[in-house]
Structure formats: structure tokens, C-alpha cells
Short mmCIF file of C-alpha atoms in Angstrom, two decimals:
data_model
loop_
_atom_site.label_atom_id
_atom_site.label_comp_id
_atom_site.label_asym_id
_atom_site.label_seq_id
_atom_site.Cartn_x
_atom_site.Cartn_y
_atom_site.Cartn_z
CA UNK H 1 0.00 0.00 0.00
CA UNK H 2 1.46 3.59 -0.80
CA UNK H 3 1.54 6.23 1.81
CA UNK H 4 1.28 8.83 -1.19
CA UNK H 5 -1.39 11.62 0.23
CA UNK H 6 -4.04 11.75 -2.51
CA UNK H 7 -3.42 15.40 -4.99
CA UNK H 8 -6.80 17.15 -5.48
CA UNK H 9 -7.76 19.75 -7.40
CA UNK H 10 -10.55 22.04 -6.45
CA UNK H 11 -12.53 24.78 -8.38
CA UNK H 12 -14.08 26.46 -5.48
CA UNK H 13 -16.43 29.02 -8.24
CA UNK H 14 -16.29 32.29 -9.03
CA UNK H 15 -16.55 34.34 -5.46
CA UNK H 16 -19.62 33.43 -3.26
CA UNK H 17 -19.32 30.64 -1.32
CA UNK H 18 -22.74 29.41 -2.14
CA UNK H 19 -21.58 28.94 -5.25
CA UNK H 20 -18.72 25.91 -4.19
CA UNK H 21 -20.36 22.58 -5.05
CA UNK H 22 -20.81 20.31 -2.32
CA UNK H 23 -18.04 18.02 -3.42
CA UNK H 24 -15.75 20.47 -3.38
CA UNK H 25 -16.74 21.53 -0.14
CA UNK H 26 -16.60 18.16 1.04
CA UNK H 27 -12.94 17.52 -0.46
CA UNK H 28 -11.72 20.58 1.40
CA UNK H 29 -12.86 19.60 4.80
CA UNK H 30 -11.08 16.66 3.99
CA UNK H 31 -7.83 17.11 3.13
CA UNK H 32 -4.91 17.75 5.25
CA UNK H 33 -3.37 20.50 3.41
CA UNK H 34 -4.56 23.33 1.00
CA UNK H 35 -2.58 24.85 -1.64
CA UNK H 36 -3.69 28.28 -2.38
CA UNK H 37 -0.83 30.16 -4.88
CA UNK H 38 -0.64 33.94 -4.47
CA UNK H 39 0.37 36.40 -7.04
CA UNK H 40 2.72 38.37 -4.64
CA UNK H 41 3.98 37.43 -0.97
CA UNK H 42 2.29 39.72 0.79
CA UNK H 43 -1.61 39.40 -1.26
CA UNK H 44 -3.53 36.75 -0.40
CA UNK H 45 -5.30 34.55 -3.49
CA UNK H 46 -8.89 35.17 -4.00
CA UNK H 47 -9.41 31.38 -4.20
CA UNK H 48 -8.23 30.78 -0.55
CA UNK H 49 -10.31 33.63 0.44
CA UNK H 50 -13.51 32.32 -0.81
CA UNK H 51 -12.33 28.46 0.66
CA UNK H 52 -11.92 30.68 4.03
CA UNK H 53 -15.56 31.80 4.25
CA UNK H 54 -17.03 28.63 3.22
CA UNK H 55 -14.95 26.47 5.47
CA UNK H 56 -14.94 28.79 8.74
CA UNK H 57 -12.55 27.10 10.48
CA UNK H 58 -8.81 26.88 10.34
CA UNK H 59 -6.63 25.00 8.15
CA UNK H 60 -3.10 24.54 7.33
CA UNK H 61 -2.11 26.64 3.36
CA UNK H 62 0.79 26.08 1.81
CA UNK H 63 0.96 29.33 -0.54
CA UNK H 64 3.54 29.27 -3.80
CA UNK H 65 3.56 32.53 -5.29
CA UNK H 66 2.76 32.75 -8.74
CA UNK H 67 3.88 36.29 -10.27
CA UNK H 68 1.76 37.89 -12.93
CA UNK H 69 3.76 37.83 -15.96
CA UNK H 70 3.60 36.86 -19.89
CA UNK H 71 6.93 35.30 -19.43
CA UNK H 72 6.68 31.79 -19.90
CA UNK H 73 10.46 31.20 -19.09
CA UNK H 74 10.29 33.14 -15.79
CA UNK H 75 7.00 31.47 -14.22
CA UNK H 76 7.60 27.86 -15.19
CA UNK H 77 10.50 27.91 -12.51
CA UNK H 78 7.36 29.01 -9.76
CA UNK H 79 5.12 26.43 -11.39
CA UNK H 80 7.93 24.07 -10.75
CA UNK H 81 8.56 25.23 -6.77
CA UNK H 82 4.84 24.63 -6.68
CA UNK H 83 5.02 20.94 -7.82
CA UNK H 84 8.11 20.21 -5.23
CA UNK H 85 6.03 21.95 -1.81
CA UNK H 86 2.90 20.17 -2.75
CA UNK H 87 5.33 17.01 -3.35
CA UNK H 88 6.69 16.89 -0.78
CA UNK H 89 3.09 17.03 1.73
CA UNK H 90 2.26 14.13 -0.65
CA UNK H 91 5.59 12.30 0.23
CA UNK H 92 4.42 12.54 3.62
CA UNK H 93 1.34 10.81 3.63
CA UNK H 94 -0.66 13.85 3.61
CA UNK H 95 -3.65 14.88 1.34
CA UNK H 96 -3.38 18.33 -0.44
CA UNK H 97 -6.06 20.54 -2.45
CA UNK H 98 -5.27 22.76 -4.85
CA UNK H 99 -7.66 25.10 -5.15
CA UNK H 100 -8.73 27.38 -8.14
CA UNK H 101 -10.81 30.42 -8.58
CA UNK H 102 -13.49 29.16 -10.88
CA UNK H 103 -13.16 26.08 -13.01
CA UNK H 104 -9.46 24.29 -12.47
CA UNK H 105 -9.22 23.25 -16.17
CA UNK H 106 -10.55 26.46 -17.50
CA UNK H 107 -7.81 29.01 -17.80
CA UNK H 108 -6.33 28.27 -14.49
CA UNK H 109 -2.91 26.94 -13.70
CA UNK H 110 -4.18 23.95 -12.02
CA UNK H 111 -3.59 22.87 -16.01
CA UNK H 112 -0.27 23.52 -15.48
CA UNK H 113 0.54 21.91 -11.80
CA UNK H 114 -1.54 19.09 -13.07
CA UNK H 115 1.09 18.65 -15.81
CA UNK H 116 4.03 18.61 -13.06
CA UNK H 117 2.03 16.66 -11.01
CA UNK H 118 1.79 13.85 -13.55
CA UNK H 119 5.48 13.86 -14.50
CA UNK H 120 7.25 14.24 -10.52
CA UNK H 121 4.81 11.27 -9.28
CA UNK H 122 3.40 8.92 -12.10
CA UNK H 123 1.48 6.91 -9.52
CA UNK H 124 -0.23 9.83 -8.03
CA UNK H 125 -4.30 9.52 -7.28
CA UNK H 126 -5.18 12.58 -8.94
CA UNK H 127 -9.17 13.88 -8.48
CA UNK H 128 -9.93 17.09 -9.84
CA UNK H 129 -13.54 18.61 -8.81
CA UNK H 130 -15.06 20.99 -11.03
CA UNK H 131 -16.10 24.44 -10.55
CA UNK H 132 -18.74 27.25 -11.87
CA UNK H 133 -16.83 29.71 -14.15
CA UNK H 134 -17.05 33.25 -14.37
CA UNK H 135 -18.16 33.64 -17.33
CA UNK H 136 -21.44 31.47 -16.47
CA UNK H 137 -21.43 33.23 -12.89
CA UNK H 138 -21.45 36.91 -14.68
CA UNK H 139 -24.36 35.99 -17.28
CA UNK H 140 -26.32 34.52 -14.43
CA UNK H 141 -26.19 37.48 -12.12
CA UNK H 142 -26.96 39.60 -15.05
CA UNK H 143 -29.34 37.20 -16.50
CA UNK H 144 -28.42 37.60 -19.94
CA UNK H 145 -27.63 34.45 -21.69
CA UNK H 146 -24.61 33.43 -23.61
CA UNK H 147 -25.30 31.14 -25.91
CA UNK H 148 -28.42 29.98 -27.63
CA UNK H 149 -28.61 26.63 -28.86
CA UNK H 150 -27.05 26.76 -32.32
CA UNK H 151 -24.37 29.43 -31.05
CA UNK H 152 -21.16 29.70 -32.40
CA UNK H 153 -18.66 30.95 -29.74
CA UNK H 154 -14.89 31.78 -29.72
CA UNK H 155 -12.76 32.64 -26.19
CA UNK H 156 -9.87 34.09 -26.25
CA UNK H 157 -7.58 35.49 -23.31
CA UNK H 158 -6.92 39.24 -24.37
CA UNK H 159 -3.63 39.72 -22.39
CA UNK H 160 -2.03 37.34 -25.29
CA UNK H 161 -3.22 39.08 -28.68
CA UNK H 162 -6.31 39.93 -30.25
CA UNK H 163 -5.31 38.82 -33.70
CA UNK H 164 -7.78 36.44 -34.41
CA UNK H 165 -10.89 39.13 -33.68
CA UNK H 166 -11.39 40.07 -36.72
CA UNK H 167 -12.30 37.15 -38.21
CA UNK H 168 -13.80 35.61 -35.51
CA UNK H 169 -16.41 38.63 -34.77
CA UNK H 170 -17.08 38.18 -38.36
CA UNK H 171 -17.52 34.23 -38.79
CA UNK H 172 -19.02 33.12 -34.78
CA UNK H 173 -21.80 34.24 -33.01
CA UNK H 174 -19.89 35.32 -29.68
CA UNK H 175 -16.49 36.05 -28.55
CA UNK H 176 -15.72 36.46 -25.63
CA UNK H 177 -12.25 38.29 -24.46
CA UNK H 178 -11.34 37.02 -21.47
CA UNK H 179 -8.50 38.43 -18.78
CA UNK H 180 -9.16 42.20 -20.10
CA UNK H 181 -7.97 44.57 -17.60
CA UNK H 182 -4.07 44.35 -17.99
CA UNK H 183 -4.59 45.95 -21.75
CA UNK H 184 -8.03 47.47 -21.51
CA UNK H 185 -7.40 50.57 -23.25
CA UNK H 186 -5.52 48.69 -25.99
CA UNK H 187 -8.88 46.61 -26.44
CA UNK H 188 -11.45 48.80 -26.51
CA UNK H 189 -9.40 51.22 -29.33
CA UNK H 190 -9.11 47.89 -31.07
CA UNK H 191 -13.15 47.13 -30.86
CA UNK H 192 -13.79 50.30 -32.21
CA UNK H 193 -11.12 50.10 -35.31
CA UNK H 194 -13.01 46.96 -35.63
CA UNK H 195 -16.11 48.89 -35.46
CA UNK H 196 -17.10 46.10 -32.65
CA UNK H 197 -17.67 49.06 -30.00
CA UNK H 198 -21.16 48.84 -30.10
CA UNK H 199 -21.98 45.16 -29.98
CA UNK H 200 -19.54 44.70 -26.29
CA UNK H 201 -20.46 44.72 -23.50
CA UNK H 202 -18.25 44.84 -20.32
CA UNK H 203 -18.62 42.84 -17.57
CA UNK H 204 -16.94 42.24 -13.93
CA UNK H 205 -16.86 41.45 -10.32
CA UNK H 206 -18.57 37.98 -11.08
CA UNK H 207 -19.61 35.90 -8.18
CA UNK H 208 -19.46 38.88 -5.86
CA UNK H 209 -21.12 41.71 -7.45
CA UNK H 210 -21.73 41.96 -10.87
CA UNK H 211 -21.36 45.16 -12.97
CA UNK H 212 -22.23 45.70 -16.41
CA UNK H 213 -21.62 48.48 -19.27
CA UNK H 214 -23.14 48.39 -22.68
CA UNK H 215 -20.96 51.37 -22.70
CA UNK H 216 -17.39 50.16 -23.15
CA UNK H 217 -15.86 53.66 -23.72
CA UNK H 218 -16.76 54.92 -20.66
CA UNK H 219 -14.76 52.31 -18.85
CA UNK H 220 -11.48 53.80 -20.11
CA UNK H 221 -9.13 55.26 -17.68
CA UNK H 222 -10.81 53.73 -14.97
CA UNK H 223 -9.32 50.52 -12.46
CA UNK H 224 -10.59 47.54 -14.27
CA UNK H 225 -10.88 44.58 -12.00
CA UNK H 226 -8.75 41.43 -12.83
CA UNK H 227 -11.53 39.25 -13.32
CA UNK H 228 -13.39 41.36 -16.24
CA UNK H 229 -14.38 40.29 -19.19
CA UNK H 230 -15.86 41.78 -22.68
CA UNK H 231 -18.92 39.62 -24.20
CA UNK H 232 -19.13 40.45 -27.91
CA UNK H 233 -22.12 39.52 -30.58
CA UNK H 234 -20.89 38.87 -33.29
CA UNK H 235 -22.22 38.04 -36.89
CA UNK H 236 -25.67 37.13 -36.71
CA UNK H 237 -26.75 40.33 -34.15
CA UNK V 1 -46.71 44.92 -2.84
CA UNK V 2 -46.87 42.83 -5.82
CA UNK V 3 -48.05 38.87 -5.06
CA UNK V 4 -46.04 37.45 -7.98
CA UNK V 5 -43.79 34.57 -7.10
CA UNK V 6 -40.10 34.66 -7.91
CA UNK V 7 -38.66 33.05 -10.82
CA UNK V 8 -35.09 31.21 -11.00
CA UNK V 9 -33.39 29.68 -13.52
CA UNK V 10 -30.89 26.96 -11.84
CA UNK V 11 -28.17 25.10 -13.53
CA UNK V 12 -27.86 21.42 -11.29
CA UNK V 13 -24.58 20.90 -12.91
CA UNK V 14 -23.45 18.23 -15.32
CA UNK V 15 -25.33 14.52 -13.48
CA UNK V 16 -23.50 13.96 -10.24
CA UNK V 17 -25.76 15.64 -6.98
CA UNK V 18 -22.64 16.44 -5.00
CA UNK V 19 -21.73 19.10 -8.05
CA UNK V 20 -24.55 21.20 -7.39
CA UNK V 21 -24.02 24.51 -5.76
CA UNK V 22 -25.04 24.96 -2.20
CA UNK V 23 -27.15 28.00 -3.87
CA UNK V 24 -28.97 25.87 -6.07
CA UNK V 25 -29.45 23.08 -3.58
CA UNK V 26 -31.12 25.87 -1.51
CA UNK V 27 -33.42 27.50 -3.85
CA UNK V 28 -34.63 23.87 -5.12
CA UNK V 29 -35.46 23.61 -1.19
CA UNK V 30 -37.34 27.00 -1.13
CA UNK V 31 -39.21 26.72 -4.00
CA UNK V 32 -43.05 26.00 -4.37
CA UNK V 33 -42.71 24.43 -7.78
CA UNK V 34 -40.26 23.01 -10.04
CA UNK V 35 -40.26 22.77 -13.78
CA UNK V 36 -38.00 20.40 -15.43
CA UNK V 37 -38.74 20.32 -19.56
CA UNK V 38 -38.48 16.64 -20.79
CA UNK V 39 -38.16 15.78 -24.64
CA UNK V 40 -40.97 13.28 -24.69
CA UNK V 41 -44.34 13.13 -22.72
CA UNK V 42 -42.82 9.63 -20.97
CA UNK V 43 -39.16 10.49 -20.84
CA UNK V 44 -37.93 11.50 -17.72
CA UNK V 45 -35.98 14.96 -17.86
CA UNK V 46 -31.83 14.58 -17.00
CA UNK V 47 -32.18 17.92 -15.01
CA UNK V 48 -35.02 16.22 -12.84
CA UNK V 49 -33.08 13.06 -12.26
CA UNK V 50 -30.34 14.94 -10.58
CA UNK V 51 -32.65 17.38 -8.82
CA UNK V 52 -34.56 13.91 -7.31
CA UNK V 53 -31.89 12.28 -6.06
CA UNK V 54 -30.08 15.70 -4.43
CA UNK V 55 -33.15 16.58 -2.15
CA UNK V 56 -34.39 12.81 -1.56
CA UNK V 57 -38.24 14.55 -0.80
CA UNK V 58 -41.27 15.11 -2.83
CA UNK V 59 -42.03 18.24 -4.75
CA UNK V 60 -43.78 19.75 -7.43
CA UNK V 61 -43.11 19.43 -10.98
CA UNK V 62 -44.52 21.11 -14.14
CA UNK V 63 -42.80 19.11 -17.33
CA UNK V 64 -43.29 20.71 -20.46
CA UNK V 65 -42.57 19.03 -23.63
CA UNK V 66 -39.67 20.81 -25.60
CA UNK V 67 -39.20 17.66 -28.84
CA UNK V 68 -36.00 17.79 -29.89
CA UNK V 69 -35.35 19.37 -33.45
CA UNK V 70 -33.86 21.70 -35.37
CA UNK V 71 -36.99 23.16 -36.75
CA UNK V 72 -37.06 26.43 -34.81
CA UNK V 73 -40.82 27.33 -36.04
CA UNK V 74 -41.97 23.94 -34.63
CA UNK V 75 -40.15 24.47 -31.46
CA UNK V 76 -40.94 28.32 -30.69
CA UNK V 77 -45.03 27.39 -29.69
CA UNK V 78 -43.43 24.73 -27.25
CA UNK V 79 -41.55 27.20 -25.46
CA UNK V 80 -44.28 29.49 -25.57
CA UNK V 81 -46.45 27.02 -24.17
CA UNK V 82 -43.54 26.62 -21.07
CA UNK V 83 -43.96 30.15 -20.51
CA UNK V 84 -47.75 29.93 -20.21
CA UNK V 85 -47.39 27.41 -17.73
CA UNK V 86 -44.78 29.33 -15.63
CA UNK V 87 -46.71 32.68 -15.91
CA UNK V 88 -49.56 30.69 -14.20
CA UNK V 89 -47.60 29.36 -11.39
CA UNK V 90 -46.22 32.83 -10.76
CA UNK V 91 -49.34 34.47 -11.08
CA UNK V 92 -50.53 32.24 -8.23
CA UNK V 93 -48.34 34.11 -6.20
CA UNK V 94 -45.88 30.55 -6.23
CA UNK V 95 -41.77 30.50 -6.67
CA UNK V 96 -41.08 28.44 -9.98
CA UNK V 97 -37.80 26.94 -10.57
CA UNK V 98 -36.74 26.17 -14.11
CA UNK V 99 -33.86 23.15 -13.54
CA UNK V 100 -31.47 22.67 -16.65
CA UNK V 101 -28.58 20.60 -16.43
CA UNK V 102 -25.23 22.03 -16.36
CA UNK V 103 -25.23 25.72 -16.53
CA UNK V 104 -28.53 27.67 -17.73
CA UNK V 105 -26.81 30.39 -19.83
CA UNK V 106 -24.80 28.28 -21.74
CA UNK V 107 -26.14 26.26 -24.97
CA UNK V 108 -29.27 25.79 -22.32
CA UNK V 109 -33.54 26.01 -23.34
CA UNK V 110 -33.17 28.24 -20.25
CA UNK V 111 -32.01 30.95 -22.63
CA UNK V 112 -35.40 30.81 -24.49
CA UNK V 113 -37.53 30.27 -21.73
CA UNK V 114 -36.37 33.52 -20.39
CA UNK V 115 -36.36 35.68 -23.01
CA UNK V 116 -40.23 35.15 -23.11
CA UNK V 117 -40.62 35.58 -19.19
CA UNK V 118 -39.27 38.67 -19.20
CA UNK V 119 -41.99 39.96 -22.41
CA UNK V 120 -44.58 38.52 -20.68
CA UNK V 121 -44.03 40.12 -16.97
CA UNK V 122 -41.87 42.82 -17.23
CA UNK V 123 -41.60 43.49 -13.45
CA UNK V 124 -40.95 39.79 -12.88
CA UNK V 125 -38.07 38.87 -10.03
CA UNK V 126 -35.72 36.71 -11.73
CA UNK V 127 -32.85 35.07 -10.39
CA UNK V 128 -30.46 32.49 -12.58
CA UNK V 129 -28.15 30.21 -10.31
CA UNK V 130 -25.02 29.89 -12.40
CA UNK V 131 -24.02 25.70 -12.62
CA UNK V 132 -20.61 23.70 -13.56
CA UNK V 133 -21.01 22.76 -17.16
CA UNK V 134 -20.73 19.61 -18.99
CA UNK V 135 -17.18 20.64 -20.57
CA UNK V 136 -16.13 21.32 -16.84
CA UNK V 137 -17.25 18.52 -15.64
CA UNK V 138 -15.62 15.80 -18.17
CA UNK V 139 -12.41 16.51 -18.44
CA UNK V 140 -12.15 17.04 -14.82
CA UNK V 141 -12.96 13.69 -14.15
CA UNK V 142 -10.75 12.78 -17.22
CA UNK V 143 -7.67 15.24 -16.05
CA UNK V 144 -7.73 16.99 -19.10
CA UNK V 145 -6.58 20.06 -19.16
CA UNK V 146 -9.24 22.16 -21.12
CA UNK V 147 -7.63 25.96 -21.80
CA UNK V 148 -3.89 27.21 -20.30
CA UNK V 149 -3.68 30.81 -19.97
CA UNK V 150 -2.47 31.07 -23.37
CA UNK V 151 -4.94 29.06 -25.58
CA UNK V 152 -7.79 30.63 -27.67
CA UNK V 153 -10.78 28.02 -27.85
CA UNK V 154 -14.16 27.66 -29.94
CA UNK V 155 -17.09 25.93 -28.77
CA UNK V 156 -19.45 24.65 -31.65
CA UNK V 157 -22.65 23.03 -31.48
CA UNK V 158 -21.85 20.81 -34.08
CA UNK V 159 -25.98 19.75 -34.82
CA UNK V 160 -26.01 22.92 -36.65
CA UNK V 161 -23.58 22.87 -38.75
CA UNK V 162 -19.35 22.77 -39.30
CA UNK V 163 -18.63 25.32 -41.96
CA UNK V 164 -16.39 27.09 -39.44
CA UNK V 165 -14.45 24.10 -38.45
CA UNK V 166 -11.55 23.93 -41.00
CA UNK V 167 -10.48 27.47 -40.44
CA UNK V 168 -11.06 27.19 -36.56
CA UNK V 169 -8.79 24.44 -35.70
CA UNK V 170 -6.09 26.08 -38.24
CA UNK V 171 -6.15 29.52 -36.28
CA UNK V 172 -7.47 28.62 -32.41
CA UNK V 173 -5.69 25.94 -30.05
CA UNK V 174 -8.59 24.18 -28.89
CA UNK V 175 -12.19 23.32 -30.87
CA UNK V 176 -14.98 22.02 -29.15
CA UNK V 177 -17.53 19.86 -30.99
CA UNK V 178 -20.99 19.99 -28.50
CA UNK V 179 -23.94 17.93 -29.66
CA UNK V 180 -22.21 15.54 -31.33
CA UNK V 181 -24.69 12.32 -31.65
CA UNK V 182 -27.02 13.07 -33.57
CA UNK V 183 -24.89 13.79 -36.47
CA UNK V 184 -21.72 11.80 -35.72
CA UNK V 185 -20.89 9.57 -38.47
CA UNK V 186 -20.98 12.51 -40.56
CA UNK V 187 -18.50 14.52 -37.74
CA UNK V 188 -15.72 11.65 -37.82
CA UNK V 189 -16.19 11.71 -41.61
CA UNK V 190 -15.32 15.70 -41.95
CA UNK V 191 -12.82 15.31 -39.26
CA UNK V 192 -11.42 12.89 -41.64
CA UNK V 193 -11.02 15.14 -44.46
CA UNK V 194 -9.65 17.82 -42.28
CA UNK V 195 -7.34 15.49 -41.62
CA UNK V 196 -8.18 16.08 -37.70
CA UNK V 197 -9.10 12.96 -36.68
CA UNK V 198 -5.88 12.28 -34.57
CA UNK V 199 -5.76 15.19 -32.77
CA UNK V 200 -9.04 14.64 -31.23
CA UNK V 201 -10.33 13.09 -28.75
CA UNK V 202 -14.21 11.77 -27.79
CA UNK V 203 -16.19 12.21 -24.12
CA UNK V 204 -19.07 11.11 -23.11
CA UNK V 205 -20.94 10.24 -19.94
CA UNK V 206 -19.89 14.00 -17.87
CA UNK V 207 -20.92 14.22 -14.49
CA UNK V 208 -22.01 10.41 -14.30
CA UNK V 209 -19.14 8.00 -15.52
CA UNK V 210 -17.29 9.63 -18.08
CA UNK V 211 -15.45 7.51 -21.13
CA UNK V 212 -12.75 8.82 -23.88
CA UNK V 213 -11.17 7.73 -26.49
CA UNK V 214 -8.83 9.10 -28.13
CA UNK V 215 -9.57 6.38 -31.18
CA UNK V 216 -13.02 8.32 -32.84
CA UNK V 217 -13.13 6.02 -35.61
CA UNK V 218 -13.93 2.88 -32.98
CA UNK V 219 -16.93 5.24 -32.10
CA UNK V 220 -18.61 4.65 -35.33
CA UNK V 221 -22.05 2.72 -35.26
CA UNK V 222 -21.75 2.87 -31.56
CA UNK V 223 -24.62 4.38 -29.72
CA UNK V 224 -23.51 7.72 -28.56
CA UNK V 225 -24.64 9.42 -25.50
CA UNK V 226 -26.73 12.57 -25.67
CA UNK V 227 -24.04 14.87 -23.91
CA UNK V 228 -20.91 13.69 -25.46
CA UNK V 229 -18.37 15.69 -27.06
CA UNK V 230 -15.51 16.03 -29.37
CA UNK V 231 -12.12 18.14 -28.19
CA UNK V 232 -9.80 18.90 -30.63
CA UNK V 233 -6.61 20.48 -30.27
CA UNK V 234 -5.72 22.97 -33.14
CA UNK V 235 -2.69 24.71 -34.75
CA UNK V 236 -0.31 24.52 -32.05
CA UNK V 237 -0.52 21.32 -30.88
#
């Protein structure tokens, strides 16, 4: 029998605790240990933050910081540190949780611990628990639905090129940019060479409090939070 | 004070109980009335299944027919007709629940259903409970990593049609096929020509006991499940 803990990783939804499924709430009572990465030392992760309120009791966090940066070369090294702190809780026998704002295998780096994970420990028991994403948790609050049934829809993470807009606005029936607010003004001048300004709308603070602007424009110059996102009808509107 | 009941739309997630949302589980609870659409008079509805076995009581059910087709004419009087019966409920003063499985804003009847409650009552409460959705839900139980941070992905219900599909996998890392059994022979065969077929891979069975293959062509003349999928991985790869 192997005294491997058991890895787990946990989408814990997009901001209200209500929103955690009850598997996920029942993994993190569970385990022994709960990885929650931060994007600077000193700023705790949204996704621990949310586990906190559900769980209301203490619990021991490991915390790997995870800087925000395009640089693939510099953040594999923290993905890697990551891998070797929750390895070694494993190693001991212990169960750890990753957990994940939103869905783990939806634009997350879960994807990309999960990856390590595999490779450091090919015998690992590996359960990964889904999660609401913010995209469905900012349409809900909103109620305005995303796609119909015969709906064509692209997604693409805006920090990393808008290239493919164009076309895409053009040929689908949504796109939707995700991760906007590192390069918002950049976007919305592109939307409106694309002549896209008017069929965008902007939305944020999903799973707390959504906001919403059919007025994209106006949002310019102002602190755009980091989980916004721009919902765009495309062809057939 | 107006005597209208409340209306919510509630995603129950993609077949498993335990990935429900505490939210939803709680508004199911509170409800007077719950109405779960089926495709045929004597076919059970998915959505209803799950909600059954997650509150293990007896409650109230409206069941609409909505037929499955593509013939949108046809289909429009049978939402209509859902509508009707919800307005009636509500009227009554009664909280109505409309349960879809996996998320209601996403490639959901939800979408439709609420469109026409808010012509008919304009003042109506609504309130949509976001869900984890049947994309989530698979390759989580798979460990397949869906989207890095990178990766620009199209979702296309592929029932209606895969004109976009050639250009789509050439630009975007990631294509997903939704709706894939009614039409699938015809799917592997343009996959096939596209000379995709190896980079894709088939799941089926989310949120109850999913199955892939990465094989599609062993899939042909096999019965295929209602919620499967196809997940191919584009240019990049």
C-alpha cells in the first residue's frame, strides 16, 4: 500500500461561497493540506479567500507565489517550486487541495501543476472537482444568456493578442475576451477600429457583485478589476 | 406589494448531486414548484433526475414538452407554451424553478424560456443560479486540461452545422464539438477530411461515468450518448 497523500484539485467558483459545489466543499474539509498560490507574498489569493468563508474554520495553506507575468520562461520555474512543496506534503502521507478560482481546467494553472504533477509522481491519485466559471457566474447574475442553442462561440484570453478578432467577430456568433484589464485601453481602441464598439459589453466582479456596461468607452481610464471580461455579438446580431 | 412569485433559472450541474451549488441546492429547497422540460411526454428529464436524487423529498413538478429538433418554427409554440405554464404558477403568487442541467446560460432552453418571461411580466423577479457545465465537468474527471492561460478556444454546437471548423482548428488551439450524436458519423467523416481525426479526442458520460477515447473512428455505429463531445486540439498542438 502507498503512503502517497491523494493530490486534489478544487474549483471552489467564481466568489460566493454558495456557489462551491458540495463536493468540493466536502474535499476541502477533507484534506490535510490546501494549496492556495498567491500572485505576490504579501496578497492573499482570492481562491483561498472564498475556501476561508465557506470552510470557517482553520486549516493549514501552503501558498507558492505565482507572479503575474507573460513570461513563460520566468513562471515555469514558480510552477515548478509549486510541484516540489505540494510534493513533498504528498511524500508525507498527507492529502493536499489545490484550489482554483473558478473552473481548475478552465484558464487556471491547475492545467499547469496538473502537468508537473503527472510527470514528478506517475502513480499519483489525482481527483480534480469541477467548478462554476465566471463567465457562467457573470451571465447569471446579469441574467443575460450566452449562448443559444445553435451558437457559435470563440474565447480568447486578451492579455495574449487579439489577432484572431477580426475574423472571428465576423464568422461566430460570440467572442468572448477574457482576462481584459491588464490591456483594456488597448482593447477597446481595437473594438472600435473593428467597429465592434457597439456590440460589447463589459462585464466584472462575477460571483461577488456583478457590474455591467453596454458602454465600453466609458470604462477607459478607470481601475478595471482582474476578473473582467468583454462579451461580444458577433455576426448574426 | 406585488403577489407574484419569484422566478429562477438553476443550472444542477453536469449529473452527479454532490456538483450542485449549495445555492442551487437551496433554492430547489425553497421553491413551491419546479419545472423540469423533458423531450418526450414519458421520458424522464436529465435535469429532474439529478434534482430527485439531491433533495431525496417530494415536490412539485410542471414538465413541459420541448421535442428535440432543429426546426425552430416547430419548437418556438413549445416554449411558448412553457412560458404559459410558468406565468400561471407565478401568477398564483408561487416561486417556480426552471432546472437545466449544467449551466442555464450556456447552450441551455433556459435561454429561451427567459427571453419570453421577461416579455410577458416585465416586473418579474428573476434570479439564474449559475451551474458547472458539462465541458467542466468531463475533463475534470478525465484530467484533461481544457484551456492554459495562453490558448484561444471555440465551442461549436456541431448539430447545426461545421462550416467554421476547417479554419477554426487552423487559427485557435482548442475546438470544441458539443452535440455531437445526432450527427456523428458525418462529424468523424469531416474530421477525416480535415485530416483532424488524430488530434481529437471523444467524451461522453460527464458528471455520471465519463469515457474517452482518443480512437473516434472505434466510435462509429456505436450508440452515442446525448451529452458527449468532441475536443480537438488545433494549430499549435
Amino acid at each position: 500500500m502507498s503512503r502517497l497523500g491523494k493530490f486534489y484539485g478544487v474549483g471552489v467558483g467564481p466568489g460566493d461561497p454558495e456557489l462551491m459545489t458540495t463536493k468540493a466543499l466536502n474535499v476541502l474539509k477533507s484534506v490535510d493540506v490546501i494549496c492556495a498560490p498567491k500572485s505576490k507574498k504579501d496578497k492573499e489569493s482570492i481562491a483561498l479567500s472564498i475556501v476561508k468563508e465557506a470552510l470557517n474554520r482553520d486549516f493549514e495553506v501552503i501558498s507558492p507565489v505565482f507572479p503575474m507575468t507573460k513570461d513563460i520562461d520566468a513562471i515555469e520555474e514558480y510552477w515548478d517550486r509549486a510541484a516540489e512543496m505540494i510534493s513533498s506534503e504528498l511524500e508525507k502521507g498527507r492529502s493536499v487541495a489545490f484550489v482554483t478560482i473558478g473552473d481548475p481546467m478552465f484558464y487556471s494553472t491547475y492545467v499547469y501543476v496538473l502537468e508537473r504533477m503527472n510527470e514528478r509522481i506517475p502513480d499519483l491519485k489525482i481527483e480534480t472537482i469541477p467548478g462554476v466559471n465566471s463567465i457562467s457566474a457573470c451571465l447569471a447574475e446579469l441574467n443575460i444568456p450566452l449562448a443559444g442553442r445553435d451558437e457559435r462561440m470563440a474565447i480568447l484570453p486578451a492579455a495574449y493578442g487579439l489577432e484572431e478578432l477580426d475574423s472571428l467577430s465576423k464568422t461566430l456568433d460570440i467572442v468572448v475576451l477574457m482576462k481584459v484589464s491588464r490591456s483594456f485601453d488597448e482593447i477597446v481602441k481595437r473594438l472600435d477600429e473593428l467597429s465592434l464598439k457597439d456590440d460589447a459589453i463589459f462585464v466584472s466582479g462575477c460571483g461577488t457583485k456583478a457590474f455591467f456596461s453596454s458602454d465600453i468607452g466609458s470604462m477607459l481610464g478607470k481601475k478595471i478589476d482582474y476578473l473582467s471580461m468583454i462579451i461580444i455579438r458577433g455576426r448574426k446580431k
